[in-house]
N, CA, C and O atoms as a Tinker XYZ file with bonds, in Angstrom:
   284  protein
     1  N    -16.253000   30.292000  -10.328000    73     2
     2  CA   -14.888000   30.009000  -10.677000    64     1     3
     3  C    -14.468000   30.881000  -11.850000    63     2     4     5
     4  O    -14.377000   30.400000  -12.979000    81     3
     5  N    -14.231000   32.068000  -11.611000    73     3     6
     6  CA   -13.797000   32.989000  -12.660000    64     5     7
     7  C    -12.307000   32.803000  -12.920000    63     6     8     9
     8  O    -11.509000   32.696000  -11.989000    81     7
     9  N    -11.950000   32.765000  -14.181000    73     7    10
    10  CA   -10.550000   32.691000  -14.609000    64     9    11
    11  C     -9.819000   31.456000  -14.089000    63    10    12    13
    12  O     -8.626000   31.528000  -13.793000    81    11
    13  N    -10.496000   30.356000  -13.975000    73    11    14
    14  CA    -9.866000   29.098000  -13.578000    64    13    15
    15  C     -9.690000   28.242000  -14.817000    63    14    16    17
    16  O    -10.575000   28.175000  -15.671000    81    15
    17  N     -8.538000   27.587000  -14.909000    73    15    18
    18  CA    -8.291000   26.722000  -16.057000    64    17    19
    19  C     -7.648000   25.416000  -15.602000    63    18    20    21
    20  O     -6.969000   25.357000  -14.577000    81    19
    21  N     -7.878000   24.387000  -16.384000    73    19    22
    22  CA    -7.248000   23.085000  -16.161000    64    21    23
    23  C     -6.653000   22.644000  -17.482000    63    22    24    25
    24  O     -7.346000   22.595000  -18.498000    81    23
    25  N     -5.364000   22.322000  -17.467000    73    23    26
    26  CA    -4.693000   21.803000  -18.653000    64    25    27
    27  C     -4.154000   20.416000  -18.327000    63    26    28    29
    28  O     -3.466000   20.233000  -17.322000    81    27
    29  N     -4.461000   19.454000  -19.166000    73    27    30
    30  CA    -3.991000   18.085000  -18.968000    64    29    31
    31  C     -3.183000   17.694000  -20.194000    63    30    32    33
    32  O     -3.682000   17.717000  -21.319000    81    31
    33  N     -1.923000   17.335000  -19.957000    73    31    34
    34  CA    -1.062000   16.871000  -21.044000    64    33    35
    35  C     -0.616000   15.449000  -20.733000    63    34    36    37
    36  O     -1.053000   14.858000  -19.746000    81    35
    37  N      0.247000   14.905000  -21.571000    73    35    38
    38  CA     0.736000   13.547000  -21.349000    64    37    39
    39  C      1.508000   13.408000  -20.052000    63    38    40    41
    40  O      1.446000   12.361000  -19.407000    81    39
    41  N      2.235000   14.446000  -19.658000    73    39    42
    42  CA     3.141000   14.338000  -18.519000    64    41    43
    43  C      2.752000   15.150000  -17.298000    63    42    44    45
    44  O      3.362000   14.990000  -16.240000    81    43
    45  N      1.752000   16.021000  -17.413000    73    43    46
    46  CA     1.455000   16.864000  -16.251000    64    45    47
    47  C      0.025000   17.382000  -16.263000    63    46    48    49
    48  O     -0.646000   17.411000  -17.294000    81    47
    49  N     -0.412000   17.789000  -15.082000    73    47    50
    50  CA    -1.694000   18.455000  -14.890000    64    49    51
    51  C     -1.394000   19.872000  -14.428000    63    50    52    53
    52  O     -0.575000   20.065000  -13.529000    81    51
    53  N     -2.030000   20.850000  -15.016000    73    51    54
    54  CA    -1.839000   22.241000  -14.614000    64    53    55
    55  C     -3.208000   22.825000  -14.279000    63    54    56    57
    56  O     -4.093000   22.889000  -15.132000    81    55
    57  N     -3.370000   23.246000  -13.035000    73    55    58
    58  CA    -4.625000   23.839000  -12.586000    64    57    59
    59  C     -4.335000   25.266000  -12.157000    63    58    60    61
    60  O     -3.492000   25.503000  -11.293000    81    59
    61  N     -5.030000   26.209000  -12.758000    73    59    62
    62  CA    -4.872000   27.616000  -12.398000    64    61    63
    63  C     -6.183000   28.088000  -11.773000    63    62    64    65
    64  O     -7.250000   27.982000  -12.378000    81    63
    65  N     -6.080000   28.613000  -10.547000    73    63    66
    66  CA    -7.252000   29.101000   -9.823000    64    65    67
    67  C     -7.033000   30.546000   -9.408000    63    66    68    69
    68  O     -5.911000   30.948000   -9.099000    81    67
    69  N     -8.090000   31.312000   -9.401000    73    67    70
    70  CA    -8.014000   32.711000   -9.019000    64    69    71
    71  C     -7.839000   32.842000   -7.504000    63    70    72    73
    72  O     -8.552000   32.187000   -6.743000    81    71
    73  N     -6.902000   33.677000   -7.063000    73    71    74
    74  CA    -6.686000   33.910000   -5.634000    64    73    75
    75  C     -7.904000   34.553000   -4.980000    63    74    76    77
    76  O     -8.130000   34.388000   -3.781000    81    75
    77  N     -8.682000   35.281000   -5.762000    73    75    78
    78  CA    -9.878000   35.926000   -5.229000    64    77    79
    79  C    -10.926000   34.902000   -4.806000    63    78    80    81
    80  O    -11.665000   35.130000   -3.848000    81    79
    81  N    -10.993000   33.779000   -5.512000    73    79    82
    82  CA   -12.022000   32.773000   -5.258000    64    81    83
    83  C    -11.546000   31.605000   -4.396000    63    82    84    85
    84  O    -12.367000   30.924000   -3.780000    81    83
    85  N    -10.238000   31.361000   -4.341000    73    83    86
    86  CA    -9.706000   30.203000   -3.622000    64    85    87
    87  C     -8.554000   30.634000   -2.730000    63    86    88    89
    88  O     -7.604000   31.264000   -3.194000    81    87
    89  N     -8.642000   30.292000   -1.440000    73    87    90
    90  CA    -7.531000   30.620000   -0.543000    64    89    91
    91  C     -6.571000   29.435000   -0.443000    63    90    92    93
    92  O     -6.895000   28.326000   -0.866000    81    91
    93  N     -5.412000   29.677000    0.111000    73    91    94
    94  CA    -4.361000   28.666000    0.182000    64    93    95
    95  C     -4.765000   27.471000    1.047000    63    94    96    97
    96  O     -4.387000   26.338000    0.747000    81    95
    97  N     -5.518000   27.706000    2.099000    73    95    98
    98  CA    -5.967000   26.607000    2.962000    64    97    99
    99  C     -6.844000   25.624000    2.179000    63    98   100   101
   100  O     -6.714000   24.411000    2.340000    81    99
   101  N     -7.725000   26.144000    1.342000    73    99   102
   102  CA    -8.566000   25.282000    0.523000    64   101   103
   103  C     -7.731000   24.451000   -0.440000    63   102   104   105
   104  O     -7.988000   23.262000   -0.624000    81   103
   105  N     -6.739000   25.073000   -1.050000    73   103   106
   106  CA    -5.869000   24.363000   -1.996000    64   105   107
   107  C     -5.115000   23.245000   -1.286000    63   106   108   109
   108  O     -4.995000   22.146000   -1.829000    81   107
   109  N     -4.606000   23.501000   -0.086000    73   107   110
   110  CA    -3.911000   22.464000    0.692000    64   109   111
   111  C     -4.845000   21.304000    1.009000    63   110   112   113
   112  O     -4.447000   20.144000    0.894000    81   111
   113  N     -6.081000   21.596000    1.407000    73   111   114
   114  CA    -7.058000   20.538000    1.695000    64   113   115
   115  C     -7.362000   19.721000    0.444000    63   114   116   117
   116  O     -7.474000   18.496000    0.501000    81   115
   117  N     -7.492000   20.403000   -0.672000    73   115   118
   118  CA    -7.774000   19.726000   -1.929000    64   117   119
   119  C     -6.643000   18.778000   -2.319000    63   118   120   121
   120  O     -6.896000   17.647000   -2.734000    81   119
   121  N     -5.406000   19.234000   -2.189000    73   119   122
   122  CA    -4.255000   18.386000   -2.523000    64   121   123
   123  C     -4.152000   17.181000   -1.587000    63   122   124   125
   124  O     -3.863000   16.073000   -2.039000    81   123
   125  N     -4.384000   17.383000   -0.299000    73   123   126
   126  CA    -4.356000   16.264000    0.652000    64   125   127
   127  C     -5.428000   15.247000    0.320000    63   126   128   129
   128  O     -5.194000   14.042000    0.401000    81   127
   129  N     -6.605000   15.729000   -0.055000    73   127   130
   130  CA    -7.708000   14.825000   -0.411000    64   129   131
   131  C     -7.354000   13.988000   -1.641000    63   130   132   133
   132  O     -7.616000   12.786000   -1.677000    81   131
   133  N     -6.763000   14.622000   -2.635000    73   131   134
   134  CA    -6.367000   13.909000   -3.848000    64   133   135
   135  C     -5.302000   12.862000   -3.526000    63   134   136   137
   136  O     -5.373000   11.734000   -4.014000    81   135
   137  N     -4.318000   13.230000   -2.709000    73   135   138
   138  CA    -3.262000   12.290000   -2.345000    64   137   139
   139  C     -3.812000   11.116000   -1.548000    63   138   140   141
   140  O     -3.391000    9.979000   -1.758000    81   139
   141  N     -4.740000   11.371000   -0.641000    73   139   142
   142  CA    -5.300000   10.283000    0.155000    64   141   143
   143  C     -6.145000    9.352000   -0.706000    63   142   144   145
   144  O     -6.152000    8.143000   -0.477000    81   143
   145  N     -6.851000    9.888000   -1.683000    73   143   146
   146  CA    -7.627000    9.048000   -2.600000    64   145   147
   147  C     -6.716000    8.145000   -3.422000    63   146   148   149
   148  O     -7.024000    6.972000   -3.634000    81   147
   149  N     -5.603000    8.689000   -3.883000    73   147   150
   150  CA    -4.649000    7.895000   -4.668000    64   149   151
   151  C     -4.065000    6.793000   -3.787000    63   150   152   153
   152  O     -3.956000    5.645000   -4.217000    81   151
   153  N     -3.696000    7.133000   -2.575000    73   151   154
   154  CA    -3.137000    6.145000   -1.650000    64   153   155
   155  C     -4.166000    5.066000   -1.325000    63   154   156   157
   156  O     -3.833000    3.881000   -1.309000    81   155
   157  N     -5.402000    5.459000   -1.070000    73   155   158
   158  CA    -6.460000    4.512000   -0.750000    64   157   159
   159  C     -6.713000    3.562000   -1.912000    63   158   160   161
   160  O     -6.859000    2.357000   -1.709000    81   159
   161  N     -6.767000    4.092000   -3.116000    73   159   162
   162  CA    -7.039000    3.227000   -4.267000    64   161   163
   163  C     -5.894000    2.244000   -4.514000    63   162   164   165
   164  O     -6.133000    1.131000   -4.983000    81   163
   165  N     -4.649000    2.638000   -4.206000    73   163   166
   166  CA    -3.540000    1.696000   -4.378000    64   165   167
   167  C     -3.610000    0.580000   -3.341000    63   166   168   169
   168  O     -3.293000   -0.565000   -3.662000    81   167
   169  N     -4.019000    0.879000   -2.097000    73   167   170
   170  CA    -4.193000   -0.163000   -1.077000    64   169   171
   171  C     -5.355000   -1.068000   -1.435000    63   170   172   173
   172  O     -5.291000   -2.276000   -1.209000    81   171
   173  N     -6.395000   -0.513000   -1.981000    73   171   174
   174  CA    -7.578000   -1.279000   -2.339000    64   173   175
   175  C     -7.235000   -2.359000   -3.356000    63   174   176   177
   176  O     -7.725000   -3.482000   -3.237000    81   175
   177  N     -6.411000   -2.053000   -4.350000    73   175   178
   178  CA    -6.034000   -3.028000   -5.362000    64   177   179
   179  C     -5.130000   -4.108000   -4.781000    63   178   180   181
   180  O     -5.250000   -5.270000   -5.168000    81   179
   181  N     -4.248000   -3.770000   -3.885000    73   179   182
   182  CA    -3.358000   -4.747000   -3.262000    64   181   183
   183  C     -4.162000   -5.719000   -2.411000    63   182   184   185
   184  O     -3.920000   -6.925000   -2.455000    81   183
   185  N     -5.111000   -5.213000   -1.640000    73   183   186
   186  CA    -5.933000   -6.072000   -0.787000    64   185   187
   187  C     -6.733000   -7.066000   -1.607000    63   186   188   189
   188  O     -6.879000   -8.219000   -1.202000    81   187
   189  N     -7.252000   -6.647000   -2.744000    73   187   190
   190  CA    -8.027000   -7.554000   -3.574000    64   189   191
   191  C     -7.160000   -8.685000   -4.096000    63   190   192   193
   192  O     -7.613000   -9.828000   -4.147000    81   191
   193  N     -5.935000   -8.399000   -4.481000    73   191   194
   194  CA    -5.037000   -9.445000   -4.955000    64   193   195
   195  C     -4.723000  -10.428000   -3.835000    63   194   196   197
   196  O     -4.720000  -11.638000   -4.058000    81   195
   197  N     -4.458000   -9.921000   -2.635000    73   195   198
   198  CA    -4.166000  -10.795000   -1.503000    64   197   199
   199  C     -5.361000  -11.673000   -1.157000    63   198   200   201
   200  O     -5.193000  -12.843000   -0.812000    81   199
   201  N     -6.563000  -11.119000   -1.245000    73   199   202
   202  CA    -7.755000  -11.903000   -0.947000    64   201   203
   203  C     -7.891000  -13.077000   -1.914000    63   202   204   205
   204  O     -8.244000  -14.184000   -1.509000    81   203
   205  N     -7.609000  -12.830000   -3.185000    73   203   206
   206  CA    -7.708000  -13.909000   -4.160000    64   205   207
   207  C     -6.689000  -15.002000   -3.884000    63   206   208   209
   208  O     -6.999000  -16.186000   -4.009000    81   207
   209  N     -5.488000  -14.617000   -3.512000    73   207   210
   210  CA    -4.451000  -15.602000   -3.205000    64   209   211
   211  C     -4.848000  -16.434000   -1.989000    63   210   212   213
   212  O     -4.682000  -17.654000   -1.993000    81   211
   213  N     -5.371000  -15.786000   -0.949000    73   211   214
   214  CA    -5.734000  -16.525000    0.253000    64   213   215
   215  C     -6.932000  -17.434000   -0.001000    63   214   216   217
   216  O     -7.015000  -18.522000    0.568000    81   215
   217  N     -7.850000  -17.003000   -0.842000    73   215   218
   218  CA    -9.001000  -17.853000   -1.166000    64   217   219
   219  C     -8.548000  -19.094000   -1.917000    63   218   220   221
   220  O     -9.006000  -20.200000   -1.631000    81   219
   221  N     -7.648000  -18.910000   -2.877000    73   219   222
   222  CA    -7.156000  -20.058000   -3.643000    64   221   223
   223  C     -6.361000  -21.009000   -2.765000    63   222   224   225
   224  O     -6.468000  -22.227000   -2.913000    81   223
   225  N     -5.572000  -20.473000   -1.861000    73   223   226
   226  CA    -4.788000  -21.310000   -0.959000    64   225   227
   227  C     -5.684000  -22.121000   -0.036000    63   226   228   229
   228  O     -5.399000  -23.287000    0.235000    81   227
   229  N     -6.739000  -21.530000    0.438000    73   227   230
   230  CA    -7.677000  -22.221000    1.319000    64   229   231
   231  C     -8.393000  -23.344000    0.598000    63   230   232   233
   232  O     -8.662000  -24.386000    1.196000    81   231
   233  N     -8.705000  -23.157000   -0.666000    73   231   234
   234  CA    -9.398000  -24.183000   -1.438000    64   233   235
   235  C     -8.498000  -25.395000   -1.643000    63   234   236   237
   236  O     -8.965000  -26.533000   -1.606000    81   235
   237  N     -7.208000  -25.151000   -1.860000    73   235   238
   238  CA    -6.283000  -26.269000   -2.055000    64   237   239
   239  C     -6.136000  -27.083000   -0.776000    63   238   240   241
   240  O     -6.102000  -28.312000   -0.822000    81   239
   241  N     -6.049000  -26.402000    0.368000    73   239   242
   242  CA    -5.902000  -27.105000    1.639000    64   241   243
   243  C     -7.134000  -27.955000    1.948000    63   242   244   245
   244  O     -7.015000  -29.049000    2.499000    81   243
   245  N     -8.314000  -27.450000    1.593000    73   243   246
   246  CA    -9.544000  -28.175000    1.882000    64   245   247
   247  C     -9.684000  -29.431000    1.045000    63   246   248   249
   248  O    -10.391000  -30.352000    1.455000    81   247
   249  N     -9.045000  -29.509000   -0.103000    73   247   250
   250  CA    -9.191000  -30.669000   -0.977000    64   249   251
   251  C     -8.340000  -31.860000   -0.516000    63   250   252   253
   252  O     -8.500000  -32.963000   -1.039000    81   251
   253  N     -7.446000  -31.658000    0.448000    73   251   254
   254  CA    -6.635000  -32.769000    0.948000    64   253   255
   255  C     -7.489000  -33.794000    1.699000    63   254   256   257
   256  O     -7.173000  -34.984000    1.693000    81   255
   257  N     -8.548000  -33.348000    2.332000    73   255   258
   258  CA    -9.357000  -34.214000    3.164000    64   257   259
   259  C    -10.759000  -34.310000    2.580000    63   258   260   261
   260  O    -11.382000  -33.296000    2.261000    81   259
   261  N    -11.246000  -35.531000    2.443000    73   259   262
   262  CA   -12.602000  -35.690000    1.917000    64   261   263
   263  C    -13.619000  -35.837000    3.037000    63   262   264   265
   264  O    -14.804000  -35.574000    2.833000    81   263
   265  N    -13.168000  -36.259000    4.234000    73   263   266
   266  CA   -14.090000  -36.415000    5.370000    64   265   267
   267  C    -13.462000  -35.826000    6.619000    63   266   268   269
   268  O    -12.242000  -35.703000    6.719000    81   267
   269  N    -14.288000  -35.473000    7.543000    73   267   270
   270  CA   -13.803000  -34.886000    8.797000    64   269   271
   271  C    -12.968000  -35.884000    9.598000    63   270   272   273
   272  O    -11.984000  -35.493000   10.227000    81   271
   273  N    -13.339000  -37.157000    9.585000    73   271   274
   274  CA   -12.609000  -38.137000   10.393000    64   273   275
   275  C    -11.199000  -38.407000    9.840000    63   274   276   277
   276  O    -10.383000  -38.992000   10.552000    81   275
   277  N    -10.887000  -38.010000    8.620000    73   275   278
   278  CA    -9.557000  -38.182000    8.062000    64   277   279
   279  C     -8.586000  -37.148000    8.585000    63   278   280   281
   280  O     -7.373000  -37.337000    8.492000    81   279
   281  N     -9.098000  -36.053000    9.136000    73   279   282
   282  CA    -8.235000  -35.015000    9.664000    64   281   283
   283  C     -7.670000  -35.493000   10.947000    63   282   284
   284  O     -6.900000  -34.778000   11.588000    81   283
C-alpha cells in the first residue's frame, strides 16, 4: 500500500489509495461491503430489542394461569 492515507475527523472519513495498487472494481466492492456491514449491524440491534419485548410479553401471559386445568 504505497502512498495510501486515512484521515478521520469529527465529520468525515477520507481514504486516499494509489491507482497503481487499487482498481475501481476493488473500491466498489469495498464500499458495498462496508455498507452491508452497517446495514446488518443496524438490523441486529433492532432484532435484539424485539426479542426482549416478546420474551417479556410471554412471561406476563404465562403468569395469568397457575395450572394447566385453569386454561
